[in-house]
Protein backbone atom coordinates (compact mmCIF):
# COMPACT_ATOMS: atom_id res chain seq x y z
CA UNK A 1 0.00 0.00 0.00
CA UNK A 2 1.36 3.41 -1.02
CA UNK A 3 0.61 6.17 1.47
CA UNK A 4 0.95 9.85 0.60
CA UNK A 5 0.36 12.85 2.85
CA UNK A 6 -0.74 15.99 0.98
CA UNK A 7 -0.58 19.28 2.92
CA UNK A 8 -2.47 22.30 1.60
CA UNK A 9 -1.67 25.60 3.36
CA UNK A 10 -4.48 28.19 3.10
CA UNK A 11 -5.12 31.64 4.56
CA UNK A 12 -7.20 30.18 7.41
CA UNK A 13 -5.19 27.09 8.27
CA UNK A 14 -3.73 23.87 6.95
CA UNK A 15 -5.64 21.04 5.26
CA UNK A 16 -4.06 17.59 5.48
CA UNK A 17 -5.12 14.67 3.30
CA UNK A 18 -3.94 11.08 3.71
CA UNK A 19 -4.06 9.00 0.53
CA UNK A 20 -3.79 5.22 0.42
CA UNK A 21 -3.15 4.01 -3.13
CA UNK A 22 -4.35 7.46 -4.31
CA UNK A 23 -7.66 7.04 -2.44
CA UNK A 24 -8.54 9.70 0.14
CA UNK A 25 -9.00 8.05 3.57
CA UNK A 26 -8.39 10.85 6.09
CA UNK A 27 -8.95 14.60 5.95
CA UNK A 28 -7.83 16.99 8.69
CA UNK A 29 -8.11 20.75 9.00
CA UNK A 30 -5.86 22.64 11.38
CA UNK A 31 -7.16 26.15 11.93
CA UNK A 32 -4.77 28.90 12.92
CA UNK A 33 -5.09 30.14 16.51
CA UNK A 34 -6.94 27.03 17.69
CA UNK A 35 -6.59 27.40 21.46
CA UNK A 36 -8.35 24.21 22.52
CA UNK A 37 -6.85 21.19 20.74
CA UNK A 38 -6.46 17.59 21.87
CA UNK A 39 -3.27 17.21 23.91
CA UNK A 40 -3.09 20.83 25.14
CA UNK A 41 -2.34 21.11 28.87
CA UNK A 42 -3.93 23.75 31.12
CA UNK A 43 -3.74 25.00 34.66
CA UNK A 44 -7.47 24.67 35.33
CA UNK A 45 -9.83 25.75 38.09
CA UNK A 46 -12.63 23.50 39.37
CA UNK A 47 -15.98 25.31 39.10
CA UNK A 48 -18.19 22.65 40.73
CA UNK A 49 -18.50 18.92 41.35
CA UNK A 50 -21.64 16.97 40.48
CA UNK A 51 -22.07 13.81 42.55
CA UNK A 52 -24.82 12.46 40.27
CA UNK A 53 -22.38 12.42 37.33
CA UNK A 54 -19.36 11.67 39.53
CA UNK A 55 -17.61 14.43 37.62
CA UNK A 56 -16.45 18.03 37.87
CA UNK A 57 -16.94 21.01 35.59
CA UNK A 58 -13.67 22.84 35.11
CA UNK A 59 -12.75 26.28 33.78
CA UNK A 60 -9.95 26.24 31.18
CA UNK A 61 -10.91 29.52 29.51
CA UNK A 62 -13.38 28.04 27.00
CA UNK A 63 -16.83 29.60 26.80
CA UNK A 64 -18.32 26.33 28.14
CA UNK A 65 -16.91 24.59 31.20
CA UNK A 66 -14.84 21.49 30.44
CA UNK A 67 -15.95 18.08 31.71
CA UNK A 68 -13.72 16.00 34.00
CA UNK A 69 -15.02 12.57 35.02
CA UNK A 70 -13.73 10.69 38.06
CA UNK A 71 -12.35 7.89 35.86
CA UNK A 72 -10.20 10.46 34.03
CA UNK A 73 -8.54 11.81 37.18
CA UNK A 74 -5.79 9.21 37.14
CA UNK A 75 -4.70 7.19 40.16
CA UNK A 76 -1.98 9.74 41.08
CA UNK A 77 -4.17 12.88 41.03
CA UNK A 78 -3.45 13.61 44.73
CA UNK A 79 0.29 13.59 43.99
CA UNK A 80 -0.31 15.90 41.05
CA UNK A 81 -2.34 18.34 43.20
CA UNK A 82 0.41 18.39 45.82
CA UNK A 83 3.02 19.05 43.11
CA UNK A 84 0.86 21.85 41.68
CA UNK A 85 0.48 23.55 45.05
CA UNK A 86 4.23 23.43 45.68
CA UNK A 87 4.97 24.69 42.17
CA UNK A 88 2.54 27.59 42.40
CA UNK A 89 4.06 28.54 45.75
CA UNK A 90 7.55 28.44 44.19
CA UNK A 91 8.75 25.69 46.53
CA UNK A 92 10.03 23.26 43.89
CA UNK A 93 13.72 23.41 42.98
CA UNK A 94 13.66 20.77 40.25
CA UNK A 95 11.27 19.32 37.74
CA UNK A 96 12.53 15.79 38.48
CA UNK A 97 10.55 13.64 40.91
CA UNK A 98 13.39 11.65 42.53
CA UNK A 99 12.88 13.22 45.95
CA UNK A 100 9.18 14.05 45.58
CA UNK A 101 7.02 12.12 48.05
CA UNK A 102 4.06 10.58 46.25
CA UNK A 103 0.60 10.50 47.81
CA UNK A 104 -1.62 7.42 48.06
CA UNK A 105 -3.47 6.49 44.85
CA UNK A 106 -7.17 7.26 44.76
CA UNK A 107 -9.76 4.46 44.95
CA UNK A 108 -10.98 3.30 41.52
CA UNK A 109 -14.59 3.29 42.70
CA UNK A 110 -14.39 6.54 44.69
CA UNK A 111 -16.39 9.76 44.54
CA UNK A 112 -15.34 12.98 42.85
CA UNK A 113 -16.17 15.04 45.94
CA UNK A 114 -13.61 13.06 47.97
CA UNK A 115 -10.82 14.21 45.64
CA UNK A 116 -11.78 17.62 44.22
CA UNK A 117 -13.66 20.61 45.55
CA UNK A 118 -14.68 24.00 44.21
CA UNK A 119 -11.78 26.37 43.37
CA UNK A 120 -9.16 23.59 43.38
CA UNK A 121 -6.33 24.10 40.86
CA UNK A 122 -5.44 21.07 38.74
CA UNK A 123 -3.24 20.29 35.77
CA UNK A 124 -5.56 19.01 33.04
CA UNK A 125 -5.10 17.83 29.48
CA UNK A 126 -7.72 17.94 26.70
CA UNK A 127 -8.92 14.46 25.74
CA UNK A 128 -11.63 15.58 23.32
CA UNK A 129 -12.13 18.90 21.60
CA UNK A 130 -15.44 20.78 22.04
CA UNK A 131 -18.13 18.95 20.04
CA UNK A 132 -21.53 20.48 19.23
CA UNK A 133 -22.92 22.01 22.44
CA UNK A 134 -20.42 20.21 24.70
CA UNK A 135 -17.27 21.70 26.15
CA UNK A 136 -13.88 19.91 26.04
CA UNK A 137 -13.37 16.67 27.94
CA UNK A 138 -10.35 16.60 30.24
CA UNK A 139 -8.00 14.21 31.97
CA UNK A 140 -5.71 14.86 34.95
CA UNK A 141 -3.55 11.91 33.90
CA UNK A 142 -1.16 14.04 31.85
CA UNK A 143 0.71 12.36 29.00
CA UNK A 144 3.64 13.87 27.08
CA UNK A 145 3.85 12.17 23.68
CA UNK A 146 7.05 11.78 21.70
CA UNK A 147 7.77 9.77 18.57
CA UNK A 148 8.94 6.64 20.41
CA UNK A 149 7.57 7.01 23.95
CA UNK A 150 4.83 8.65 25.99
CA UNK A 151 5.85 10.03 29.40
CA UNK A 152 3.39 9.96 32.34
CA UNK A 153 4.45 11.91 35.46
CA UNK A 154 3.89 10.38 38.93
CA UNK A 155 3.75 6.84 37.52
CA UNK A 156 6.16 3.93 37.61
CA UNK A 157 4.79 1.48 35.06
CA UNK A 158 6.32 0.56 31.70
CA UNK A 159 3.86 -0.45 28.98
CA UNK A 160 4.80 -1.75 25.54
CA UNK A 161 2.57 -1.20 22.51
CA UNK A 162 0.52 -4.31 21.75
CA UNK A 163 1.28 -3.82 18.05
CA UNK A 164 4.86 -4.93 18.76
CA UNK A 165 4.28 -8.67 18.47
CA UNK A 166 7.81 -10.08 18.92
CA UNK A 167 8.28 -11.27 22.51
CA UNK A 168 12.06 -10.84 22.22
CA UNK A 169 11.69 -7.23 21.05
CA UNK A 170 9.22 -6.51 23.86
CA UNK A 171 11.66 -7.87 26.44
CA UNK A 172 14.52 -5.87 24.90
CA UNK A 173 12.54 -2.63 25.03
CA UNK A 174 11.45 -3.37 28.61
CA UNK A 175 15.09 -3.77 29.71
CA UNK A 176 16.27 -0.65 27.85
CA UNK A 177 13.51 1.59 29.16
CA UNK A 178 13.97 0.35 32.74
CA UNK A 179 17.63 1.34 32.55
CA UNK A 180 16.98 4.93 31.35
CA UNK A 181 13.57 5.77 32.82
CA UNK A 182 13.57 8.79 35.18
CA UNK A 183 12.35 8.02 38.69
CA UNK A 184 8.57 8.28 39.33
CA UNK A 185 7.74 8.71 35.66
CA UNK A 186 5.76 6.08 33.76
CA UNK A 187 6.64 5.20 30.17
CA UNK A 188 4.44 3.92 27.35
CA UNK A 189 6.58 2.56 24.51
CA UNK A 190 5.03 3.31 21.11
CA UNK A 191 5.02 1.04 18.05
CA UNK A 192 7.61 3.26 16.35
CA UNK A 193 10.15 2.31 19.05
CA UNK A 194 10.59 -1.19 17.64
CA UNK A 195 14.25 -1.91 16.81
CA UNK A 196 15.40 1.54 18.00
CA UNK A 197 18.64 1.97 19.93
CA UNK A 198 18.93 2.98 23.57
CA UNK A 199 20.38 6.35 22.49
CA UNK A 200 17.33 7.11 20.33
CA UNK A 201 14.93 6.14 23.11
CA UNK A 202 16.89 8.14 25.69
CA UNK A 203 16.86 11.24 23.48
CA UNK A 204 13.07 10.98 23.06
CA UNK A 205 12.53 10.52 26.81
CA UNK A 206 14.70 13.57 27.55
CA UNK A 207 12.66 15.64 25.09
CA UNK A 208 9.48 14.79 27.00
CA UNK A 209 11.15 15.50 30.36
CA UNK A 210 12.07 18.94 28.96
CA UNK A 211 8.36 19.54 28.30
CA UNK A 212 7.67 18.71 31.95
CA UNK A 213 10.38 21.18 33.00
CA UNK A 214 8.71 23.84 30.85
CA UNK A 215 5.37 23.23 32.61
CA UNK A 216 6.99 23.59 36.06
CA UNK A 217 8.65 26.87 35.06
CA UNK A 218 5.22 28.40 34.40
CA UNK A 219 3.34 27.26 37.51
CA UNK A 220 4.20 30.30 39.66
CA UNK A 221 3.96 32.75 36.74
CA UNK A 222 0.48 32.16 35.35
CA UNK A 223 -2.97 32.32 36.89
CA UNK A 224 -5.67 29.70 36.31
CA UNK A 225 -7.16 29.16 33.82
CA UNK A 226 -4.25 29.27 31.38
CA UNK A 227 -2.51 27.02 28.85
CA UNK A 228 0.95 25.84 29.91
CA UNK A 229 1.79 23.46 27.07
CA UNK A 230 0.43 23.33 23.54
CA UNK A 231 0.35 20.06 21.64
CA UNK A 232 2.28 20.15 18.40
CA UNK A 233 0.19 21.40 15.49
CA UNK A 234 -2.06 18.84 13.85
CA UNK A 235 0.33 18.67 10.90
CA UNK A 236 3.22 17.75 13.18
CA UNK A 237 1.19 15.31 15.30
CA UNK A 238 -0.12 13.49 12.20
CA UNK A 239 3.41 13.23 10.81
CA UNK A 240 4.63 11.97 14.19
CA UNK A 241 1.93 9.28 14.34
CA UNK A 242 2.15 8.19 10.69
CA UNK A 243 5.87 8.40 10.00
CA UNK A 244 6.44 4.79 11.05
CA UNK A 245 3.62 3.47 8.82
CA UNK A 246 5.52 3.54 5.51
CA UNK A 247 4.62 6.99 4.25
CA UNK A 248 5.79 7.27 0.65
CA UNK A 249 5.95 11.07 0.39
CA UNK A 250 4.74 14.27 2.06
CA UNK A 251 3.80 16.95 -0.47
CA UNK A 252 3.42 20.54 0.77
CA UNK A 253 2.31 23.57 -1.26
CA UNK A 254 4.01 26.16 0.98
CA UNK A 255 7.81 26.50 0.88
CA UNK A 256 8.16 27.71 4.47
CA UNK A 257 5.88 24.99 5.84
CA UNK A 258 7.71 22.37 3.78
CA UNK A 259 11.03 23.44 5.33
CA UNK A 260 9.50 23.32 8.83
CA UNK A 261 8.13 19.82 8.22
CA UNK A 262 11.54 18.68 6.91
CA UNK A 263 13.21 19.88 10.12
CA UNK A 264 10.53 18.23 12.27
CA UNK A 265 10.76 14.95 10.33
CA UNK A 266 14.57 14.97 10.64
CA UNK A 267 14.29 15.43 14.41
CA UNK A 268 11.95 12.44 14.60
CA UNK A 269 14.03 10.15 12.43
CA UNK A 270 17.13 11.00 10.41
CA UNK A 271 16.64 10.55 6.68
CA UNK A 272 12.87 10.92 6.70
CA UNK A 273 13.16 14.56 5.64
CA UNK A 274 13.93 13.29 2.13
CA UNK A 275 10.30 12.25 1.66
CA UNK A 276 9.09 15.87 2.09
CA UNK A 277 8.59 17.61 -1.26
CA UNK A 278 7.54 21.17 -2.08
CA UNK A 279 4.77 21.50 -4.67
CA UNK A 280 4.91 24.70 -6.72
CA UNK A 281 2.62 23.81 -9.60
CA UNK A 282 0.05 26.15 -11.15
CA UNK A 283 -3.02 24.12 -10.21
CA UNK A 284 -3.99 23.77 -6.52
CA UNK A 285 -2.24 20.84 -4.85
CA UNK A 286 -5.57 19.18 -3.92
CA UNK A 287 -6.66 19.35 -7.58
CA UNK A 288 -3.32 17.96 -8.77
CA UNK A 289 -3.75 14.84 -6.61
CA UNK A 290 -7.50 14.56 -7.38
CA UNK A 291 -8.41 15.20 -3.75
CA UNK A 292 -10.98 17.93 -4.44
CA UNK A 293 -12.98 15.60 -6.66
CA UNK A 294 -12.87 12.84 -4.05
CA UNK A 295 -14.10 15.25 -1.38
CA UNK A 296 -17.03 16.26 -3.58
CA UNK A 297 -17.88 12.62 -4.24
CA UNK A 298 -17.41 11.35 -0.68
CA UNK A 299 -19.28 13.86 1.46
CA UNK A 300 -23.02 14.34 1.52
CA UNK A 301 -25.96 12.28 2.71
CA UNK A 302 -25.66 9.83 -0.22
CA UNK A 303 -22.41 8.13 -1.29
CA UNK A 304 -22.40 6.24 -4.60
CA UNK A 305 -20.56 2.93 -5.05
CA UNK A 306 -18.95 1.67 -8.27
CA UNK A 307 -21.55 -1.09 -8.70
CA UNK A 308 -24.39 1.42 -8.75
CA UNK A 309 -25.45 0.77 -5.15
CA UNK A 310 -25.20 3.60 -2.64
CA UNK A 311 -24.92 4.45 1.05
CA UNK A 312 -27.25 6.78 2.89
CA UNK A 313 -25.52 8.33 5.93
CA UNK A 314 -27.59 10.15 8.54
CA UNK A 315 -26.83 11.20 12.10
CA UNK A 316 -28.79 12.03 15.21
CA UNK A 317 -27.69 13.25 18.61
CA UNK A 318 -27.40 9.64 19.80
CA UNK A 319 -25.91 7.77 16.84
CA UNK A 320 -25.02 7.60 13.17
CA UNK A 321 -27.06 5.38 10.87
CA UNK A 322 -25.75 4.01 7.55
CA UNK A 323 -28.14 2.29 5.14
CA UNK A 324 -26.77 0.09 2.35
CA UNK A 325 -29.08 0.46 -0.64
CA UNK A 326 -28.74 -1.62 -3.82
CA UNK A 327 -31.05 0.74 -5.72
CA UNK A 328 -32.32 -0.49 -9.07
CA UNK A 329 -28.93 -1.63 -10.39
CA UNK A 330 -29.07 -5.25 -9.25
CA UNK A 331 -27.35 -7.82 -11.44
CA UNK A 332 -29.78 -10.13 -13.19
CA UNK A 333 -27.11 -12.77 -13.73
CA UNK A 334 -26.77 -13.96 -10.15
CA UNK A 335 -29.13 -14.98 -7.34
CA UNK A 336 -30.32 -12.67 -4.56
CA UNK A 337 -27.97 -14.04 -1.89
CA UNK A 338 -24.89 -13.61 -4.11
CA UNK A 339 -26.01 -10.10 -5.07
CA UNK A 340 -26.44 -9.18 -1.41
CA UNK A 341 -22.99 -10.52 -0.52
CA UNK A 342 -21.30 -8.68 -3.40
CA UNK A 343 -22.95 -5.34 -2.58
CA UNK A 344 -22.41 -5.70 1.19
CA UNK A 345 -18.69 -6.45 0.77
CA UNK A 346 -18.32 -3.45 -1.52
CA UNK A 347 -20.25 -1.32 0.99
CA UNK A 348 -17.98 -2.50 3.83
CA UNK A 349 -14.94 -1.06 2.00
CA UNK A 350 -16.72 2.27 1.49
CA UNK A 351 -18.02 2.40 5.07
CA UNK A 352 -14.61 1.75 6.65
CA UNK A 353 -13.25 4.59 4.54
CA UNK A 354 -16.15 6.92 5.36
CA UNK A 355 -15.69 6.44 9.13
CA UNK A 356 -12.07 7.57 8.85
CA UNK A 357 -12.69 10.27 6.29
CA UNK A 358 -15.54 11.96 8.18
CA UNK A 359 -14.05 11.04 11.59
CA UNK A 360 -17.42 9.63 12.64
CA UNK A 361 -17.48 8.68 16.32
CA UNK A 362 -19.84 7.33 18.94
CA UNK A 363 -22.39 4.62 18.10
CA UNK A 364 -22.74 3.66 14.42
CA UNK A 365 -25.50 1.32 13.22
CA UNK A 366 -25.17 -0.14 9.70
CA UNK A 367 -28.20 -1.64 7.96
CA UNK A 368 -26.74 -4.11 5.46
CA UNK A 369 -28.81 -5.89 2.80
CA UNK A 370 -30.39 -8.98 4.39
CA UNK A 371 -28.60 -12.34 4.27
CA UNK A 372 -30.07 -15.78 4.79
CA UNK A 373 -26.76 -17.63 4.91
CA UNK A 374 -25.03 -17.44 8.32
CA UNK A 375 -21.63 -18.06 6.69
CA UNK A 376 -22.08 -14.92 4.58
CA UNK A 377 -22.82 -12.89 7.71
CA UNK A 378 -19.64 -14.20 9.32
CA UNK A 379 -17.63 -13.42 6.17
CA UNK A 380 -18.90 -9.82 6.16
CA UNK A 381 -18.10 -9.44 9.88
CA UNK A 382 -14.53 -10.71 9.38
CA UNK A 383 -14.06 -8.47 6.35
CA UNK A 384 -15.19 -5.38 8.25
CA UNK A 385 -12.75 -6.16 11.08
CA UNK A 386 -9.91 -6.51 8.55
CA UNK A 387 -10.78 -3.22 6.87
CA UNK A 388 -10.91 -1.39 10.21
CA UNK A 389 -7.40 -2.50 11.16
CA UNK A 390 -6.10 0.59 9.33
CA UNK A 391 -8.22 2.89 11.54
CA UNK A 392 -6.13 4.64 14.21
CA UNK A 393 -9.21 5.44 16.34
CA UNK A 394 -10.16 2.94 19.05
CA UNK A 395 -13.22 0.97 17.92
CA UNK A 396 -15.34 -2.10 18.66
CA UNK A 397 -17.29 -4.07 16.05
CA UNK A 398 -20.16 -6.43 16.89
CA UNK A 399 -21.32 -9.32 14.66
CA UNK A 400 -24.39 -8.87 12.48
CA UNK A 401 -27.72 -9.26 14.22
CA UNK A 402 -30.70 -11.36 13.11
CA UNK A 403 -31.86 -8.37 11.06
CA UNK A 404 -28.44 -7.89 9.41
CA UNK A 405 -27.60 -4.83 11.52
CA UNK A 406 -23.99 -4.20 12.55
CA UNK A 407 -23.10 -2.01 15.53
CA UNK A 408 -19.76 -0.19 15.77
CA UNK A 409 -18.49 2.10 18.49
CA UNK A 410 -15.66 4.40 17.46
CA UNK A 411 -13.63 6.82 19.55
CA UNK A 412 -14.70 10.43 19.07
CA UNK A 413 -12.00 12.98 19.90
CA UNK A 414 -12.76 15.81 17.48
CA UNK A 415 -15.88 17.19 15.80
CA UNK A 416 -17.04 15.17 12.81
CA UNK A 417 -15.69 16.41 9.48
CA UNK A 418 -18.69 17.82 7.63
CA UNK A 419 -18.29 19.38 4.18
CA UNK A 420 -21.14 20.67 2.07
CA UNK A 421 -20.72 19.36 -1.48
CA UNK A 422 -23.79 21.05 -2.93
CA UNK A 423 -23.48 23.94 -5.36
CA UNK A 424 -25.75 26.81 -6.30
CA UNK A 425 -28.00 25.60 -9.11
CA UNK A 426 -27.36 27.55 -12.37
CA UNK A 427 -31.07 27.27 -13.24
CA UNK A 428 -32.83 28.34 -10.04
CA UNK A 429 -30.02 30.67 -8.85
CA UNK A 430 -29.97 29.35 -5.34
CA UNK A 431 -33.58 28.58 -4.44
CA UNK A 432 -32.54 24.93 -4.61
CA UNK A 433 -29.30 22.93 -4.69
CA UNK A 434 -27.79 20.32 -7.01
CA UNK A 435 -25.03 17.75 -6.68
CA UNK A 436 -21.48 18.84 -7.40
CA UNK A 437 -20.64 19.24 -11.10
CA UNK A 438 -17.29 17.54 -10.44
CA UNK A 439 -18.98 14.15 -10.12
CA UNK A 440 -21.55 14.47 -12.95
CA UNK A 441 -19.31 12.62 -15.46
CA UNK A 442 -18.76 9.76 -12.99
CA UNK A 443 -22.53 9.48 -12.50
CA UNK A 444 -23.12 9.34 -16.26
CA UNK A 445 -20.43 6.68 -16.76
CA UNK A 446 -21.69 4.55 -13.85
CA UNK A 447 -25.20 4.57 -15.35
CA UNK A 448 -23.74 3.82 -18.77
CA UNK A 449 -21.87 0.79 -17.48
CA UNK A 450 -25.06 -0.55 -15.90
CA UNK A 451 -27.06 -0.13 -19.11
CA UNK A 452 -24.42 -1.69 -21.38
CA UNK A 453 -23.24 -4.52 -19.11
CA UNK A 454 -26.21 -5.50 -16.98
CA UNK A 455 -29.13 -4.62 -19.29
CA UNK A 456 -27.10 -5.38 -22.44
CA UNK A 457 -28.16 -2.41 -24.56
CA UNK A 458 -26.34 -2.47 -27.91
CA UNK A 459 -26.88 1.15 -28.90
CA UNK A 460 -27.30 4.15 -26.66
CA UNK A 461 -27.63 7.88 -27.05
CA UNK A 462 -26.88 10.40 -24.28
CA UNK A 463 -28.20 13.95 -24.35
CA UNK A 464 -26.36 16.37 -22.08
CA UNK A 465 -25.56 20.05 -21.59
CA UNK A 466 -23.23 21.44 -24.33
CA UNK A 467 -20.37 21.88 -21.85
CA UNK A 468 -20.58 18.20 -20.86
CA UNK A 469 -20.74 17.14 -24.54
CA UNK A 470 -17.57 19.15 -25.23
CA UNK A 471 -15.85 17.43 -22.28
CA UNK A 472 -16.67 13.95 -23.65
CA UNK A 473 -15.57 14.80 -27.20
CA UNK A 474 -12.48 16.91 -26.68
CA UNK A 475 -9.00 15.72 -27.66
CA UNK A 476 -7.68 13.32 -30.30
CA UNK A 477 -8.37 10.37 -28.01
CA UNK A 478 -11.60 11.59 -26.49
CA UNK A 479 -13.50 10.18 -23.55
CA UNK A 480 -16.18 9.04 -26.01
CA UNK A 481 -13.64 6.84 -27.85
CA UNK A 482 -12.37 5.47 -24.54
CA UNK A 483 -15.93 4.36 -23.75
CA UNK A 484 -16.07 2.56 -27.11
CA UNK A 485 -12.83 0.68 -26.43
CA UNK A 486 -14.02 -0.21 -22.93
CA UNK A 487 -17.47 -1.58 -23.85
CA UNK A 488 -16.95 -2.40 -27.58
CA UNK A 489 -20.18 -0.50 -28.21
CA UNK A 490 -20.58 2.97 -29.69
CA UNK A 491 -22.34 5.57 -27.52
CA UNK A 492 -23.76 8.59 -29.33
CA UNK A 493 -23.46 11.88 -27.41
CA UNK A 494 -25.40 15.03 -28.30
CA UNK A 495 -26.38 18.22 -26.48
CA UNK A 496 -29.43 20.32 -25.77
CA UNK A 497 -29.02 24.03 -24.98
CA UNK A 498 -32.14 23.91 -22.82
CA UNK A 499 -30.59 21.43 -20.36
CA UNK A 500 -29.05 22.70 -17.15
CA UNK A 501 -25.44 21.77 -16.44
CA UNK A 502 -26.11 18.57 -14.48
CA UNK A 503 -29.04 17.28 -16.55
CA UNK A 504 -28.67 14.20 -18.77
CA UNK A 505 -30.93 11.56 -20.35
CA UNK A 506 -30.38 8.15 -21.99
CA UNK A 507 -32.21 6.96 -25.13
CA UNK A 508 -32.35 3.60 -26.91
CA UNK A 509 -31.96 3.00 -30.66
CA UNK A 510 -35.68 3.81 -31.11
CA UNK A 511 -35.20 7.21 -29.45
CA UNK A 512 -37.23 6.13 -26.42
CA UNK A 513 -35.97 7.52 -23.10
CA UNK A 514 -34.57 4.95 -20.69
CA UNK A 515 -35.82 5.65 -17.18
CA UNK A 516 -33.31 4.93 -14.45
PDB file of N, CA, C and O in Angstrom, residues 1 23 87 91 113 127 133 181 226 232 236 294 311 364 370 387 452 468 499:
ATOM      1  N   UNK A   1       0.846  -1.200   0.000  1.00  0.00           N
ATOM      2  CA  UNK A   1       0.000   0.000   0.000  1.00  0.00           C
ATOM      3  C   UNK A   1       0.880   1.249   0.000  1.00  0.00           C
ATOM      4  O   UNK A   1       1.783   1.387   0.813  1.00  0.00           O
ATOM      5  N   UNK A  23      -6.286   6.897  -2.923  1.00  0.00           N
ATOM      6  CA  UNK A  23      -7.655   7.039  -2.442  1.00  0.00           C
ATOM      7  C   UNK A  23      -7.659   7.817  -1.132  1.00  0.00           C
ATOM      8  O   UNK A  23      -6.921   7.492  -0.195  1.00  0.00           O
ATOM      9  N   UNK A  87       4.464  23.927  43.306  1.00  0.00           N
ATOM     10  CA  UNK A  87       4.972  24.685  42.166  1.00  0.00           C
ATOM     11  C   UNK A  87       4.431  26.096  42.130  1.00  0.00           C
ATOM     12  O   UNK A  87       5.169  27.057  41.851  1.00  0.00           O
ATOM     13  N   UNK A  91       7.973  26.483  45.580  1.00  0.00           N
ATOM     14  CA  UNK A  91       8.752  25.694  46.527  1.00  0.00           C
ATOM     15  C   UNK A  91       9.421  24.469  45.886  1.00  0.00           C
ATOM     16  O   UNK A  91       9.947  23.616  46.596  1.00  0.00           O
ATOM     17  N   UNK A 113     -16.207  14.063  44.852  1.00  0.00           N
ATOM     18  CA  UNK A 113     -16.174  15.045  45.942  1.00  0.00           C
ATOM     19  C   UNK A 113     -15.111  14.715  46.984  1.00  0.00           C
ATOM     20  O   UNK A 113     -14.711  15.587  47.764  1.00  0.00           O
ATOM     21  N   UNK A 127      -8.740  15.767  26.361  1.00  0.00           N
ATOM     22  CA  UNK A 127      -8.918  14.456  25.737  1.00  0.00           C
ATOM     23  C   UNK A 127      -9.717  14.557  24.455  1.00  0.00           C
ATOM     24  O   UNK A 127      -9.445  13.874  23.476  1.00  0.00           O
ATOM     25  N   UNK A 133     -22.642  21.113  21.309  1.00  0.00           N
ATOM     26  CA  UNK A 133     -22.917  22.007  22.437  1.00  0.00           C
ATOM     27  C   UNK A 133     -22.090  21.661  23.663  1.00  0.00           C
ATOM     28  O   UNK A 133     -22.237  22.286  24.714  1.00  0.00           O
ATOM     29  N   UNK A 181      14.783   5.080  32.390  1.00  0.00           N
ATOM     30  CA  UNK A 181      13.571   5.770  32.819  1.00  0.00           C
ATOM     31  C   UNK A 181      13.838   6.657  34.031  1.00  0.00           C
ATOM     32  O   UNK A 181      14.424   6.198  35.015  1.00  0.00           O
ATOM     33  N   UNK A 226      -5.205  28.862  32.404  1.00  0.00           N
ATOM     34  CA  UNK A 226      -4.245  29.267  31.382  1.00  0.00           C
ATOM     35  C   UNK A 226      -3.579  28.027  30.790  1.00  0.00           C
ATOM     36  O   UNK A 226      -3.408  27.006  31.476  1.00  0.00           O
ATOM     37  N   UNK A 232       1.777  19.791  19.722  1.00  0.00           N
ATOM     38  CA  UNK A 232       2.276  20.153  18.396  1.00  0.00           C
ATOM     39  C   UNK A 232       1.098  20.329  17.454  1.00  0.00           C
ATOM     40  O   UNK A 232       0.039  19.738  17.635  1.00  0.00           O
ATOM     41  N   UNK A 236       2.087  18.418  12.538  1.00  0.00           N
ATOM     42  CA  UNK A 236       3.222  17.745  13.182  1.00  0.00           C
ATOM     43  C   UNK A 236       2.783  16.453  13.875  1.00  0.00           C
ATOM     44  O   UNK A 236       3.471  15.434  13.799  1.00  0.00           O
ATOM     45  N   UNK A 294     -12.496  13.889  -5.000  1.00  0.00           N
ATOM     46  CA  UNK A 294     -12.867  12.837  -4.049  1.00  0.00           C
ATOM     47  C   UNK A 294     -13.663  13.398  -2.880  1.00  0.00           C
ATOM     48  O   UNK A 294     -14.578  12.742  -2.373  1.00  0.00           O
ATOM     49  N   UNK A 311     -24.751   4.340  -0.403  1.00  0.00           N
ATOM     50  CA  UNK A 311     -24.923   4.445   1.049  1.00  0.00           C
ATOM     51  C   UNK A 311     -25.720   5.700   1.363  1.00  0.00           C
ATOM     52  O   UNK A 311     -25.538   6.729   0.716  1.00  0.00           O
ATOM     53  N   UNK A 364     -22.401   3.710  15.851  1.00  0.00           N
ATOM     54  CA  UNK A 364     -22.740   3.664  14.424  1.00  0.00           C
ATOM     55  C   UNK A 364     -23.512   2.379  14.166  1.00  0.00           C
ATOM     56  O   UNK A 364     -23.050   1.282  14.536  1.00  0.00           O
ATOM     57  N   UNK A 370     -30.139  -7.734   3.636  1.00  0.00           N
ATOM     58  CA  UNK A 370     -30.390  -8.978   4.387  1.00  0.00           C
ATOM     59  C   UNK A 370     -29.718 -10.191   3.756  1.00  0.00           C
ATOM     60  O   UNK A 370     -29.739 -10.375   2.536  1.00  0.00           O
ATOM     61  N   UNK A 387     -10.827  -4.561   7.448  1.00  0.00           N
ATOM     62  CA  UNK A 387     -10.776  -3.216   6.873  1.00  0.00           C
ATOM     63  C   UNK A 387     -10.534  -2.158   7.936  1.00  0.00           C
ATOM     64  O   UNK A 387      -9.873  -1.149   7.689  1.00  0.00           O
ATOM     65  N   UNK A 452     -25.105  -0.901 -20.365  1.00  0.00           N
ATOM     66  CA  UNK A 452     -24.418  -1.693 -21.381  1.00  0.00           C
ATOM     67  C   UNK A 452     -24.072  -3.092 -20.888  1.00  0.00           C
ATOM     68  O   UNK A 452     -24.176  -4.069 -21.649  1.00  0.00           O
ATOM     69  N   UNK A 468     -20.895  19.607 -21.157  1.00  0.00           N
ATOM     70  CA  UNK A 468     -20.581  18.205 -20.863  1.00  0.00           C
ATOM     71  C   UNK A 468     -20.272  17.453 -22.157  1.00  0.00           C
ATOM     72  O   UNK A 468     -19.357  16.617 -22.211  1.00  0.00           O
ATOM     73  N   UNK A 499     -30.915  22.206 -21.566  1.00  0.00           N
ATOM     74  CA  UNK A 499     -30.586  21.429 -20.364  1.00  0.00           C
ATOM     75  C   UNK A 499     -29.767  22.294 -19.400  1.00  0.00           C
ATOM     76  O   UNK A 499     -28.956  23.119 -19.828  1.00  0.00           O
TER      77      UNK A 499
END
